[in-house]
Coordinates of C-alpha atoms and ligand atoms in Angstrom, one line a residue:
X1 CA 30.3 19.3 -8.6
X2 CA 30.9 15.5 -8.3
X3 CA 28.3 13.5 -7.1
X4 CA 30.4 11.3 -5.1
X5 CA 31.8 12.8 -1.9
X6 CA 29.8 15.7 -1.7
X7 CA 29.0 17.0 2.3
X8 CA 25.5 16.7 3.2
X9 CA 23.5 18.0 6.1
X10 CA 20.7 16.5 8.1
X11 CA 18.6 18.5 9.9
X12 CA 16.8 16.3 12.7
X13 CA 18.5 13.6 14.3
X14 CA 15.3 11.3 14.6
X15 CA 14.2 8.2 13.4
X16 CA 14.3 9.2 9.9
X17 CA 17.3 11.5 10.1
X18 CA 19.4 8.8 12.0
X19 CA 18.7 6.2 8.5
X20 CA 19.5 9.1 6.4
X21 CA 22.5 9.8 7.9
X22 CA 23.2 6.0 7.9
X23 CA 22.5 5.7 4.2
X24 CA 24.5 8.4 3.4
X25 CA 28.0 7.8 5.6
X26 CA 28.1 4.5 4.1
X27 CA 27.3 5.9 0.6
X28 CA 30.7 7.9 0.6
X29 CA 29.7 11.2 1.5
X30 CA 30.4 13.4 4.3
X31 CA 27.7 13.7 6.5
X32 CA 26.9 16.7 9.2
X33 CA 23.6 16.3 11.1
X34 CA 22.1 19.1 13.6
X35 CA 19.4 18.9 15.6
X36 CA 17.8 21.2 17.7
X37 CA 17.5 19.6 21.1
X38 CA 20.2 19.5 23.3
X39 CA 22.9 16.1 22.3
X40 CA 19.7 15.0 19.8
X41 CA 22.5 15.3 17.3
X42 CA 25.3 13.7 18.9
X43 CA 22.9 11.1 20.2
X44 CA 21.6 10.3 16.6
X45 CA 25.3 10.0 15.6
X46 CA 26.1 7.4 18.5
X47 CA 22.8 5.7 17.3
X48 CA 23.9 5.1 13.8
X49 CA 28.0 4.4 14.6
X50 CA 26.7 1.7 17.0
X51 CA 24.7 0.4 13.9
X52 CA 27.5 0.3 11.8
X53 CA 30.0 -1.3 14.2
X54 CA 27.4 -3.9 14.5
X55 CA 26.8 -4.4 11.0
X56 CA 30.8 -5.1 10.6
X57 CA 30.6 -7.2 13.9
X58 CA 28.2 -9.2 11.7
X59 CA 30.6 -9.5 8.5
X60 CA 28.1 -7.4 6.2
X61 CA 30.8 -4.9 5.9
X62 CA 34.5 -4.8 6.7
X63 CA 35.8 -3.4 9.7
X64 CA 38.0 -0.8 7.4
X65 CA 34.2 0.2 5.5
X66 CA 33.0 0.8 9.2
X67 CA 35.5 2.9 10.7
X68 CA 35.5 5.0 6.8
X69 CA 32.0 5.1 7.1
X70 CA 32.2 6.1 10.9
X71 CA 34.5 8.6 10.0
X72 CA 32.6 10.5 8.0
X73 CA 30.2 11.3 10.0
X74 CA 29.8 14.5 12.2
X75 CA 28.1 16.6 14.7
X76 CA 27.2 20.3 14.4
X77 CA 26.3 22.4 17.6
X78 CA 24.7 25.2 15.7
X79 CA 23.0 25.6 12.1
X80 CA 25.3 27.8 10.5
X81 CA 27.9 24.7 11.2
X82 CA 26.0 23.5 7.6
X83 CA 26.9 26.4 5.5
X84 CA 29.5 24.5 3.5
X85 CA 27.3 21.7 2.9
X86 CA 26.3 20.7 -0.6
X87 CA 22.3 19.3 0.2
X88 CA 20.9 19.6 3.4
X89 CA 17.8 17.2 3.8
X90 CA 15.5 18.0 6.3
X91 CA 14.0 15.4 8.9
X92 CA 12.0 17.5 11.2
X93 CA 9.0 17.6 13.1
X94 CA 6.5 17.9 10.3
X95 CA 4.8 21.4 11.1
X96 CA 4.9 23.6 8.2
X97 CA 5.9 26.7 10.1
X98 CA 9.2 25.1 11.5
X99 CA 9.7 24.2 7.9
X100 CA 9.6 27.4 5.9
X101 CA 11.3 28.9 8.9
X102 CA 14.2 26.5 8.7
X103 CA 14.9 26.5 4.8
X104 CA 14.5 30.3 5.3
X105 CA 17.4 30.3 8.1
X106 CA 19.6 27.8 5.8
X107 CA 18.8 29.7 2.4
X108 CA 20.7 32.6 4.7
X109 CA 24.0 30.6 5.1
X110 CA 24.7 28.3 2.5
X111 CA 26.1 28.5 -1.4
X112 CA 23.4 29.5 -3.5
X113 CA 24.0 26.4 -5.3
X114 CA 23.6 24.3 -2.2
X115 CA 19.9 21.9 -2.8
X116 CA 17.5 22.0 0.0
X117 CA 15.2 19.1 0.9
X118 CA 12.7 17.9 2.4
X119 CA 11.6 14.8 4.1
X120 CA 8.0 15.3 4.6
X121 CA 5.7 13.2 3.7
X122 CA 2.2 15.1 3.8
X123 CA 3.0 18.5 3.3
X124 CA 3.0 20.6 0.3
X125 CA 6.8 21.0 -0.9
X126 CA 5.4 24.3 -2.9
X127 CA 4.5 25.7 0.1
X128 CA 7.6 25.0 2.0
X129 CA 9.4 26.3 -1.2
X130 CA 7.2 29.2 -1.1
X131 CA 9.5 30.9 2.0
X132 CA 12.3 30.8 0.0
X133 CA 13.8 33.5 -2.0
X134 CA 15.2 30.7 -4.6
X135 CA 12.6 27.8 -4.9
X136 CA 14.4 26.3 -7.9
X137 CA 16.6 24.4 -5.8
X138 CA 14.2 23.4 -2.9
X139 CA 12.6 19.6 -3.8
X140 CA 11.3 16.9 -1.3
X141 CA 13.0 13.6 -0.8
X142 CA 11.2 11.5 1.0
X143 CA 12.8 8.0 2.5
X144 CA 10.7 5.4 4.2
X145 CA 11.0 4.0 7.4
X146 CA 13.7 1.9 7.6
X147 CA 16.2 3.8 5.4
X148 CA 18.8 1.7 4.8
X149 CA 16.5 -1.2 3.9
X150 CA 13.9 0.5 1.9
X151 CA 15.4 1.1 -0.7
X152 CA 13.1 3.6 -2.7
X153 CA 13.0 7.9 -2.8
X154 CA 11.0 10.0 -4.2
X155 CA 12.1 13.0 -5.4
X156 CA 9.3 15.5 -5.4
X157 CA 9.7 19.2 -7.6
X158 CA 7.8 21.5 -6.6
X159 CA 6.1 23.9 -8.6
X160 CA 9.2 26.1 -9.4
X161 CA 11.7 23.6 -9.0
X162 CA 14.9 23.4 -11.6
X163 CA 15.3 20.4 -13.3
X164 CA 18.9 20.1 -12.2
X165 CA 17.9 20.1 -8.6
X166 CA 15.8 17.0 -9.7
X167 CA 18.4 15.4 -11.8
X168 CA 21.0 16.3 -9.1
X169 CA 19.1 14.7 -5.8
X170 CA 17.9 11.5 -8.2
X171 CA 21.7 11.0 -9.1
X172 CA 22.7 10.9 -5.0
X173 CA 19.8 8.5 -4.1
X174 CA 21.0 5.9 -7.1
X175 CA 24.2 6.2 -5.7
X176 CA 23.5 5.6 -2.3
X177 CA 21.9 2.3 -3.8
X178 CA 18.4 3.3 -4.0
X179 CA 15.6 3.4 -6.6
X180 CA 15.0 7.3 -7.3
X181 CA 11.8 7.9 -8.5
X182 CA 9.9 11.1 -9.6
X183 CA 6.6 12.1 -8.1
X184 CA 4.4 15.0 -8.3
X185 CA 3.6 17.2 -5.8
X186 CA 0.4 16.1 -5.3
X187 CA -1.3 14.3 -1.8
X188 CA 0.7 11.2 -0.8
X189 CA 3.5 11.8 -3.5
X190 CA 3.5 8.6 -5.0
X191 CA 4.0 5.7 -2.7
X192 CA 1.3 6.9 -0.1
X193 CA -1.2 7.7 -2.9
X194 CA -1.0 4.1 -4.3
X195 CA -0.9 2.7 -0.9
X196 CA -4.5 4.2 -0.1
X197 CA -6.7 1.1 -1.8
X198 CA -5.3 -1.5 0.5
X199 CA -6.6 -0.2 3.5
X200 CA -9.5 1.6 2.1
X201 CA -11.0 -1.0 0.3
X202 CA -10.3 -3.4 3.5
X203 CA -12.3 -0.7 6.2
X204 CA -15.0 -1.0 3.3
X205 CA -15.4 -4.6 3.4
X206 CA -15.3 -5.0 6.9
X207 CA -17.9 -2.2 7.3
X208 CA -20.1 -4.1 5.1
X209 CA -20.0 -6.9 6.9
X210 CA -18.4 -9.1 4.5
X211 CA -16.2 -10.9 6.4
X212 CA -13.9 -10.1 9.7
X213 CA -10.9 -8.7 10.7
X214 CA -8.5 -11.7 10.7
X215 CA -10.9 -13.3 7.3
X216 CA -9.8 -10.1 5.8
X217 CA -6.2 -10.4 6.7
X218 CA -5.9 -13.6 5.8
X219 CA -7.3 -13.4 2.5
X220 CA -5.1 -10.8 1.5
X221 CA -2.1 -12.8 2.8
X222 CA -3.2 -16.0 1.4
X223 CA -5.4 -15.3 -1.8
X224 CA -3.5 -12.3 -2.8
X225 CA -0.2 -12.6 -1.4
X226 CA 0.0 -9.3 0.7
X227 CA 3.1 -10.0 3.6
X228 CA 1.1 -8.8 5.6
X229 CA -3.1 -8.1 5.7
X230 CA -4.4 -4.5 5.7
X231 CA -5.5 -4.5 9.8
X232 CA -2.2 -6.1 10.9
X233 CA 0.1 -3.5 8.9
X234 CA -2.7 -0.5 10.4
X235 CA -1.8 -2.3 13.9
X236 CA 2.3 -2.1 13.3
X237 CA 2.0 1.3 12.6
X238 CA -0.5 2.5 14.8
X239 CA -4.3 3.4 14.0
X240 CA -3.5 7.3 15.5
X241 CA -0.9 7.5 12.7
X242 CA -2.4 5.8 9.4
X243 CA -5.8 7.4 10.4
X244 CA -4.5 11.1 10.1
X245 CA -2.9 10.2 6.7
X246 CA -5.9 8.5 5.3
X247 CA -7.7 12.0 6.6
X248 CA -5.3 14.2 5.1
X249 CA -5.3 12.7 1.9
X250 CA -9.0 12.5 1.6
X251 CA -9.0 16.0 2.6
X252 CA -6.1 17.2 0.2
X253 CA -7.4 15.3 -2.9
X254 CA -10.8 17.8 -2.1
X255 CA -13.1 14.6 -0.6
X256 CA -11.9 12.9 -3.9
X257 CA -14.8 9.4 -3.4
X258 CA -11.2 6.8 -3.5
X259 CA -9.7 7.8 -0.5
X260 CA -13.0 8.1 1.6
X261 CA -11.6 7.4 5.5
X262 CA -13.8 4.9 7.1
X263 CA -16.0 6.0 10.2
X264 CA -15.1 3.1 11.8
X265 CA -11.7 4.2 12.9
X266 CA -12.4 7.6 14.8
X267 CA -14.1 5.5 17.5
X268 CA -11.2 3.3 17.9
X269 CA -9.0 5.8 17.7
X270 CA -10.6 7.8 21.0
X271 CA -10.8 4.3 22.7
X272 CA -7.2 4.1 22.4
X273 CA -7.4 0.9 20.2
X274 CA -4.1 2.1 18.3
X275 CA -2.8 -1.4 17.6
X276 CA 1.0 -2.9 18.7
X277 CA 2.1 0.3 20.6
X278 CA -1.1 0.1 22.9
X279 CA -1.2 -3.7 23.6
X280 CA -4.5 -3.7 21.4
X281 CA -5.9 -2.8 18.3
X282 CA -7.7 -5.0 15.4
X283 CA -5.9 -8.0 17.1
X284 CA -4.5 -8.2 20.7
X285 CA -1.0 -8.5 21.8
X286 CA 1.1 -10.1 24.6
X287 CA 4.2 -7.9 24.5
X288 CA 4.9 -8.5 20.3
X289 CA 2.9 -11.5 20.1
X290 CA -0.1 -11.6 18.6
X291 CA -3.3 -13.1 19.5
X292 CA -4.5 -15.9 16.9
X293 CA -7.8 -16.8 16.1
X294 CA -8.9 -20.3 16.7
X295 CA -9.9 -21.6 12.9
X296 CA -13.3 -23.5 12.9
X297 CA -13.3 -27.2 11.7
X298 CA -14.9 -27.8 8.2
X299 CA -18.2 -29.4 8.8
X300 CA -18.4 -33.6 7.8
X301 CA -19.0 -34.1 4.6
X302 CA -22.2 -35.2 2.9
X303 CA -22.0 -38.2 0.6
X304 CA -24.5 -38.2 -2.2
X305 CA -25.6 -35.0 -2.1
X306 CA -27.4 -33.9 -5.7
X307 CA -24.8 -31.1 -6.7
X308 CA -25.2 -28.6 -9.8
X309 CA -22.1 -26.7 -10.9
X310 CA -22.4 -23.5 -13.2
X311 CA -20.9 -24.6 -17.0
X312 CA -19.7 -21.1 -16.9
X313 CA -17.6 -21.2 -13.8
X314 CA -13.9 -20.8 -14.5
X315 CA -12.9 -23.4 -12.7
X316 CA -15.5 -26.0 -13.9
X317 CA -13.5 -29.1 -13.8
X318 CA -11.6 -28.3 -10.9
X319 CA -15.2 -28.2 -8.8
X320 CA -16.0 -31.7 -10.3
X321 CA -13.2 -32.9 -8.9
X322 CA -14.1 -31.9 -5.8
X323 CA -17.7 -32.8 -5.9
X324 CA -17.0 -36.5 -6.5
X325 CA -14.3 -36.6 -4.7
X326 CA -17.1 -35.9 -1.6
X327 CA -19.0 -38.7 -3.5
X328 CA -21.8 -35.9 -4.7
X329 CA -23.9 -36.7 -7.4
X330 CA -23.5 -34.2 -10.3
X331 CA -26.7 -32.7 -11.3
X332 CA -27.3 -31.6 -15.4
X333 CA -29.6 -29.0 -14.3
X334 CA -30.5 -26.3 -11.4
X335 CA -33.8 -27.1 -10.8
X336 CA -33.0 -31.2 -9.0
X337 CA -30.0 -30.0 -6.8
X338 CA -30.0 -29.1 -3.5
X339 CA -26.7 -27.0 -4.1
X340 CA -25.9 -25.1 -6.6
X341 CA -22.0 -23.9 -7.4
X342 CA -21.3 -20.8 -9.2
X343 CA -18.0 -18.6 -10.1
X344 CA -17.7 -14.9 -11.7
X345 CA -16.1 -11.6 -11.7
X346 CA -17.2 -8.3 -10.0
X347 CA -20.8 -8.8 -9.3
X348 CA -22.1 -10.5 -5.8
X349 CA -23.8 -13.6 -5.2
X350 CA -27.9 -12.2 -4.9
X351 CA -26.9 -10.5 -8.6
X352 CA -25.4 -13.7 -10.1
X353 CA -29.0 -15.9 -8.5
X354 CA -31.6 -13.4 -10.1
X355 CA -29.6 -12.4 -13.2
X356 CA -29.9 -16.3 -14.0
X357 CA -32.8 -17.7 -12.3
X358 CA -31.3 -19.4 -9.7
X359 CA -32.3 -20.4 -6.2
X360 CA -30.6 -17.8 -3.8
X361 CA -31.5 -20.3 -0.8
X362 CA -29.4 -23.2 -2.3
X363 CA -26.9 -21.6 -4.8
X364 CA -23.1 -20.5 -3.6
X365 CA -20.0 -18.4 -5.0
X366 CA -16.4 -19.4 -5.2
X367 CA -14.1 -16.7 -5.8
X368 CA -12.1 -17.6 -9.2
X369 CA -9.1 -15.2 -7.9
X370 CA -6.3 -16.5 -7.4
X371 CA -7.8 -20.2 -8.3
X372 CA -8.6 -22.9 -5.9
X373 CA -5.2 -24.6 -6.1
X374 CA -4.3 -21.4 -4.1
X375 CA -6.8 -20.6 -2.0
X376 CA -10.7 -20.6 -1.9
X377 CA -12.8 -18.3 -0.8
X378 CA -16.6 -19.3 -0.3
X379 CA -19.7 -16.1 -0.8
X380 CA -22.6 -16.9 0.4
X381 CA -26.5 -15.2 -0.2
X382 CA -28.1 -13.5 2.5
X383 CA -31.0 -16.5 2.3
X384 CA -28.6 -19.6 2.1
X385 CA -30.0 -22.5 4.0
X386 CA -27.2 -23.5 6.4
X387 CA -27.4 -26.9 6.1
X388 CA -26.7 -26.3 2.1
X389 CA -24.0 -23.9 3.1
X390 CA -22.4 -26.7 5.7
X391 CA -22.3 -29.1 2.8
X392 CA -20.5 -26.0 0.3
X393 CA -17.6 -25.8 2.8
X394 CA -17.5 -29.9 3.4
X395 CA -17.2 -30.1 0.0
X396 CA -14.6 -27.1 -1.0
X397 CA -12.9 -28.2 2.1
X398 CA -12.8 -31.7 0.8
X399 CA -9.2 -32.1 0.1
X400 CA -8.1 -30.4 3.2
X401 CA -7.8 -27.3 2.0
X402 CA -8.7 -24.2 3.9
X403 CA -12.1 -21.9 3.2
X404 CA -12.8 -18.4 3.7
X405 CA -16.6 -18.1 3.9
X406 CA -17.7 -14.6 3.3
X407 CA -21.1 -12.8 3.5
X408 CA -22.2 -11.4 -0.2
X409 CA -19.9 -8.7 -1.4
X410 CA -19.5 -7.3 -5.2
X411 CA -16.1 -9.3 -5.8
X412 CA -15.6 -10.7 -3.4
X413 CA -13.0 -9.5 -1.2
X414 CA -9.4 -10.1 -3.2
X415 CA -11.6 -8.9 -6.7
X416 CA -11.9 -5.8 -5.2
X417 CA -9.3 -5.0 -3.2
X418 CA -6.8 -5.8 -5.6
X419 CA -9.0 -4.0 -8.6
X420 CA -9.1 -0.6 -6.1
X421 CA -5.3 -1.1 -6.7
X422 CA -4.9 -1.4 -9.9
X423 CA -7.6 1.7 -10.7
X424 CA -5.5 4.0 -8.4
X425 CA -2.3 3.1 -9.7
X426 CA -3.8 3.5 -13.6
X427 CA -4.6 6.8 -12.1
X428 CA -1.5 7.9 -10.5
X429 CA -0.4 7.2 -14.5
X430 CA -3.3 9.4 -15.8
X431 CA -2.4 12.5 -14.1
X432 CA 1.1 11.8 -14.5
X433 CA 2.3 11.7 -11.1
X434 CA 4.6 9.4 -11.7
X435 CA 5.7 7.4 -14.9
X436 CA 4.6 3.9 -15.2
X437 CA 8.2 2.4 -14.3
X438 CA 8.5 4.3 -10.9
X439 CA 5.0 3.6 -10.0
X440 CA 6.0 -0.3 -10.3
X441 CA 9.3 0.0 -8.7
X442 CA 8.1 2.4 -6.0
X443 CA 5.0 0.2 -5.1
X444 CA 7.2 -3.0 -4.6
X445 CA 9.9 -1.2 -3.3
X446 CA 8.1 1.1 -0.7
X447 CA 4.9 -0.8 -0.3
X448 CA 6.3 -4.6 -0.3
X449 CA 3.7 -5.6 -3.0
X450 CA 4.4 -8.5 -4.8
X451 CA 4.0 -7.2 -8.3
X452 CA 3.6 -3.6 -9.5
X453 CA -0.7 -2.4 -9.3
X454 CA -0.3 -2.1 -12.9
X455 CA 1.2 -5.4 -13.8
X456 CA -1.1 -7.0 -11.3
X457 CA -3.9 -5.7 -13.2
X458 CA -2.0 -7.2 -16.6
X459 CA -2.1 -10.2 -14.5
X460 CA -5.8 -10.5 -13.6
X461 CA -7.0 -9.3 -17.2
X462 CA -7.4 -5.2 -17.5
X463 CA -11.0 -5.7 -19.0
X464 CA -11.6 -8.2 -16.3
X465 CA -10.7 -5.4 -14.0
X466 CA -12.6 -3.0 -15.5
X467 CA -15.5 -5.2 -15.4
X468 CA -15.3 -5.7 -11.6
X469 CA -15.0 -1.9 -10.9
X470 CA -18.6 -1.0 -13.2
X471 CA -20.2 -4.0 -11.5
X472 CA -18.9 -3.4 -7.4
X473 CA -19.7 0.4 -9.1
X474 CA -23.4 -0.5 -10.5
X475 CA -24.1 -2.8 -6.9
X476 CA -23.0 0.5 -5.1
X477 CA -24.0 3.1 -6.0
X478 CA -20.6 4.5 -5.0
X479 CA -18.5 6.6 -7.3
X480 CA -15.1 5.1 -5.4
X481 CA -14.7 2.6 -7.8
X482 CA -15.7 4.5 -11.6
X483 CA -12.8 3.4 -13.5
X484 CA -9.9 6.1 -14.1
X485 CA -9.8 6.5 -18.0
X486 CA -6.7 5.2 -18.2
X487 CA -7.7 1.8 -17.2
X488 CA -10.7 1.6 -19.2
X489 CA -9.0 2.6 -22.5
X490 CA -5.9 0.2 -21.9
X491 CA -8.6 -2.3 -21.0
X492 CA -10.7 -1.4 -24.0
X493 CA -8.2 -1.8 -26.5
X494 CA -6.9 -4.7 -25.1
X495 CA -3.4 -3.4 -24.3
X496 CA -1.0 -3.9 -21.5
X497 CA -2.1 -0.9 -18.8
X498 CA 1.6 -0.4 -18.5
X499 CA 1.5 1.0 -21.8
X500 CA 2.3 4.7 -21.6
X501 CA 0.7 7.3 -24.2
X502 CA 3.1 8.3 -27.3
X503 CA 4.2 11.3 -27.0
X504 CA 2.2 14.3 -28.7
X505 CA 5.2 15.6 -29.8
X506 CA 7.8 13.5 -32.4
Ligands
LIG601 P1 11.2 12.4 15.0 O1 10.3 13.0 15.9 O2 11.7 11.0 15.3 O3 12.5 13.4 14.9 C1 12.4 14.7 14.6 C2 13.7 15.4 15.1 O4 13.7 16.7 14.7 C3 13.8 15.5 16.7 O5 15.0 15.0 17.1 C4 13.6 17.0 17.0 O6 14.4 17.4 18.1 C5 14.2 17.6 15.7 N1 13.7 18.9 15.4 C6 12.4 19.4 15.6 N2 12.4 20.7 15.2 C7 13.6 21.0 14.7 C8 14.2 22.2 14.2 N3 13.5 23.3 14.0 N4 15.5 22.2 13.8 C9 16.3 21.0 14.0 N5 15.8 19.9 14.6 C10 14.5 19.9 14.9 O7 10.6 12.5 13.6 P2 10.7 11.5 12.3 O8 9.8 10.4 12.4 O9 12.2 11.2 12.1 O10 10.1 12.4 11.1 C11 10.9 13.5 10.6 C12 10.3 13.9 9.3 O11 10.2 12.8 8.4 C13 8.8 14.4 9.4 O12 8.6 15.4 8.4 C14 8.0 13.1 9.0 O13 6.8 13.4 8.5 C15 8.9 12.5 7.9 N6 8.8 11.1 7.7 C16 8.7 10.2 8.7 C17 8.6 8.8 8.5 C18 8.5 7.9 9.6 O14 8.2 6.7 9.4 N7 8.7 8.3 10.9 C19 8.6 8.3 7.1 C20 8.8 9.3 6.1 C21 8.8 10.6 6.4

């Protein structure tokens, strides 16, 4: 069978069957799509032929490509219409019943070499395999939201699932122009699994208290270089939504501590705060605009001010600069300054102060990640004077640059949001759910990261990342952040933690 011009089915004609069907019409194959509701299918078809005639409108494709494209798309009134296809994908409601009751029905009428997949993306794909009498060719692929434009699947065996059937659905997704990547059957595949520290570790920060909603976001967007922060993405897709995947992957993973939900979102939830779709979530909306925060003004500066600045801080020189630059007068020693300016990894503010004997009431943290020609990011002790603390963000702010001021946290918040990354990704690579290469690809691709968790955490320093998880870990208590193995053994013998483990076998 060649891959090219094969006839697919879609079953479901909604949003996600409408971009598979897109993806695949203009891919070269033939493409049938049924749906179950009356004209869902026909209407799904009109949906994406009005998408394509625009996209030629628009000189992205040639008229000739549209009307080919259009062409090969078509309408079935009844299930047994697919019996000659080659794969059927599946894009229905996502109920488990409807599933197993559906590849049951089209195990019935098609080829017994015919593939069947699904695009769920919480259930089991076992399980739906489970109702079949040949579970070998029954796999999930799983497309994101756009289809056309995100341009990452993951193809998902399940426990009795051939080989070929893998091989064969990876070859049509890298044809259609997307990155194919393999993932386990396991909670959240792959892309939804590595997606869980973002907005995890964010509902932990804010329930701490370290810093608010839109501090949080724009952290993340400025410091880390997330598009978008954690509580506006939970807003664009709807708090109802992401809270029932960050429940059933806490649930699935058997209360695994990582992907604990956060109790603050049930309430939220029932009060109908479910973001963009309900005119208000973490942020308020006027139709798709959303409501800004007014930024404070950085207090005056104070000239002459006796300032002490850790030797050890990373950025030593960098906070000289700035410290004369406000005229301050650099101090040789704690004990004559009135503030004191420290920078580390992984530990808070109150740990630094007592681990070194230094006056909690006069002594704040800059965060050394990213560096302050990128952003700076101010932590503060729970006994801070605030005249002291006025003077800390006169003098970070000194050049004009904005500051975050945050509350004390273990790593900040960009240490350990971005280290809750990296530790589920390294992982992802323990258990091998994925190989290193698709969990970089599939990250950027599916999440929009900027770089690949694992690379990041090349980036940052994998000891320095293991180092921030056993001190946020020691502050806490909480087992959430105990280092997978795989990180700490890249990290401890100072290899890259995309390194992948030789094979047992020559
Ligand atoms: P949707 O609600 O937009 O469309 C589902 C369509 O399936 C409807 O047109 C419905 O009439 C039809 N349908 C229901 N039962 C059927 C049956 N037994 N036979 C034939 N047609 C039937 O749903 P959506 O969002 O397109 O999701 C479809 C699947 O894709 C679900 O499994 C979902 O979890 C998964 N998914 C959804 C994503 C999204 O962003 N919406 C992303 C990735 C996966």
């Amino acid at each position: 069978m060649h891959a090219y011009n094969r006839t697919i089915g879609v079953v479901g004609g909604g949003t996600m069957g409408r971009g598979i069907v897109q993806l695949f019409a203009q891919a070269g194959h033939r493409v049938l799509c049924y749906d179950i509701a009356a004209d869902a299918a026909q209407k799904a078809a009109d949906f994406v032929i009005g998408l394509i005639r625009r996209s030629a409108e628009k000189g992205r494709i040639t008229a000739a490509e549209a009307q080919a494209s259009i062409g090969r798309i078509g309408v079935c009134e009844a299930l047994s219409e697919l019996a000659a296809c080659d794969v059927v994908i599946e894009a229905v409601v996502e109920d488990l019943a409807v599933k197993i009751d559906l590849f049951r029905a089209l195990e019935n009428i098609m080829a017994e070499s015919a593939i069947l997949a699904s695009n769920t993306s919480s259930l089991v794909i076992s399980e739906i395999a489970a109702g079949c009498r040949r579970p070998e060719r029954v796999a999930g692929l799983h497309f994101f939201n756009p289809v056309p434009l995100m341009k990452v699947a993951e193809v998902v065996p399940g426990a009795r699932t051939s080989t070929a059937t893998v091989e064969s659905l990876g070859t049509l997704v890298a044809q259609a122009g997307h990155r194919a990547v393999v993932a386990a059957d396991q909670p959240g595949f792959l892309v939804n699994h590595a997606g869980r520290g973002f907005y995890t570790e964010a509902l932990r920060v804010l329930e701490e208290g370290v810093a608010d909603v839109p501090e949080i976001d724009a952290l993340l967007r400025a410091a880390a270089g997330f598009r978008m922060g954690p509580f506006e993405l939970l807003d664009l897709t709807g708090l109802d939504v992401s809270g029932k995947v960050m429940t059933s992957i806490y649930e699935q993973f058997q209360h695994e501590p990582r992907f604990r939900p956060s109790s603050l979102v049930p309430p939220r939830i029932a009060a109908g705060l479910l973001g963009r779709k309900s005119g208000q979530g973490w942020y308020r909306y006027e139709g798709e605009r959303k409501q800004e925060p007014v930024p404070l003004a950085a207090p005056p500066p104070r000239s002459g001010m006796r300032v002490w600045i850790d030797p050890a801080a990373d950025e030593h020189a960098a906070i000289q600069g700035l410290a004369r630059r406000s005229n301050a007068e650099l101090c040789d020693a704690a004990d004559g300054a009135e503030l004191l300016i420290v920078q580390f990894w992984g530990q808070d503010a109150t740990g630094y102060c007592v681990e070194h004997g230094l006056d909690a009431r006069r002594c704040v943290a800059v965060d050394p990640l990213p560096g302050l020609s990128r952003h700076r990011t101010l932590m503060l002790t729970p006994v801070i004077m605030p005249e002291t603390r006025d003077a800390a963000v006169a003098l970070l702010a000194g050049d004009g640059a904005p500051v975050t001021v945050i509350n004390d946290s273990p790593g900040f918040v960009v240490q350990r949001v971005l280290a809750t990354i990296v530790n589920i990704a390294a992982n992802i690579a323990q258990r091998g759910i994925a190989s290193v290469l698709d969990i970089e690809d599939a990250v950027k691709l599916g999440l929009g990261y900027p770089h690949g968790p694992l690379a990041w955490g090349d980036r940052i320093g994998g000891s320095r990342v293991l180092a921030i998880l056993q001190k946020i870990r020691a502050r806490t208590g909480d087992p959430r952040y105990r280092p997978s193995p795989w990180l700490s053994r890249r990290a401890e013998l100072g290899i890259s933690l995309l390194t992948p483990d030789v094979a047992r076998r020559p």
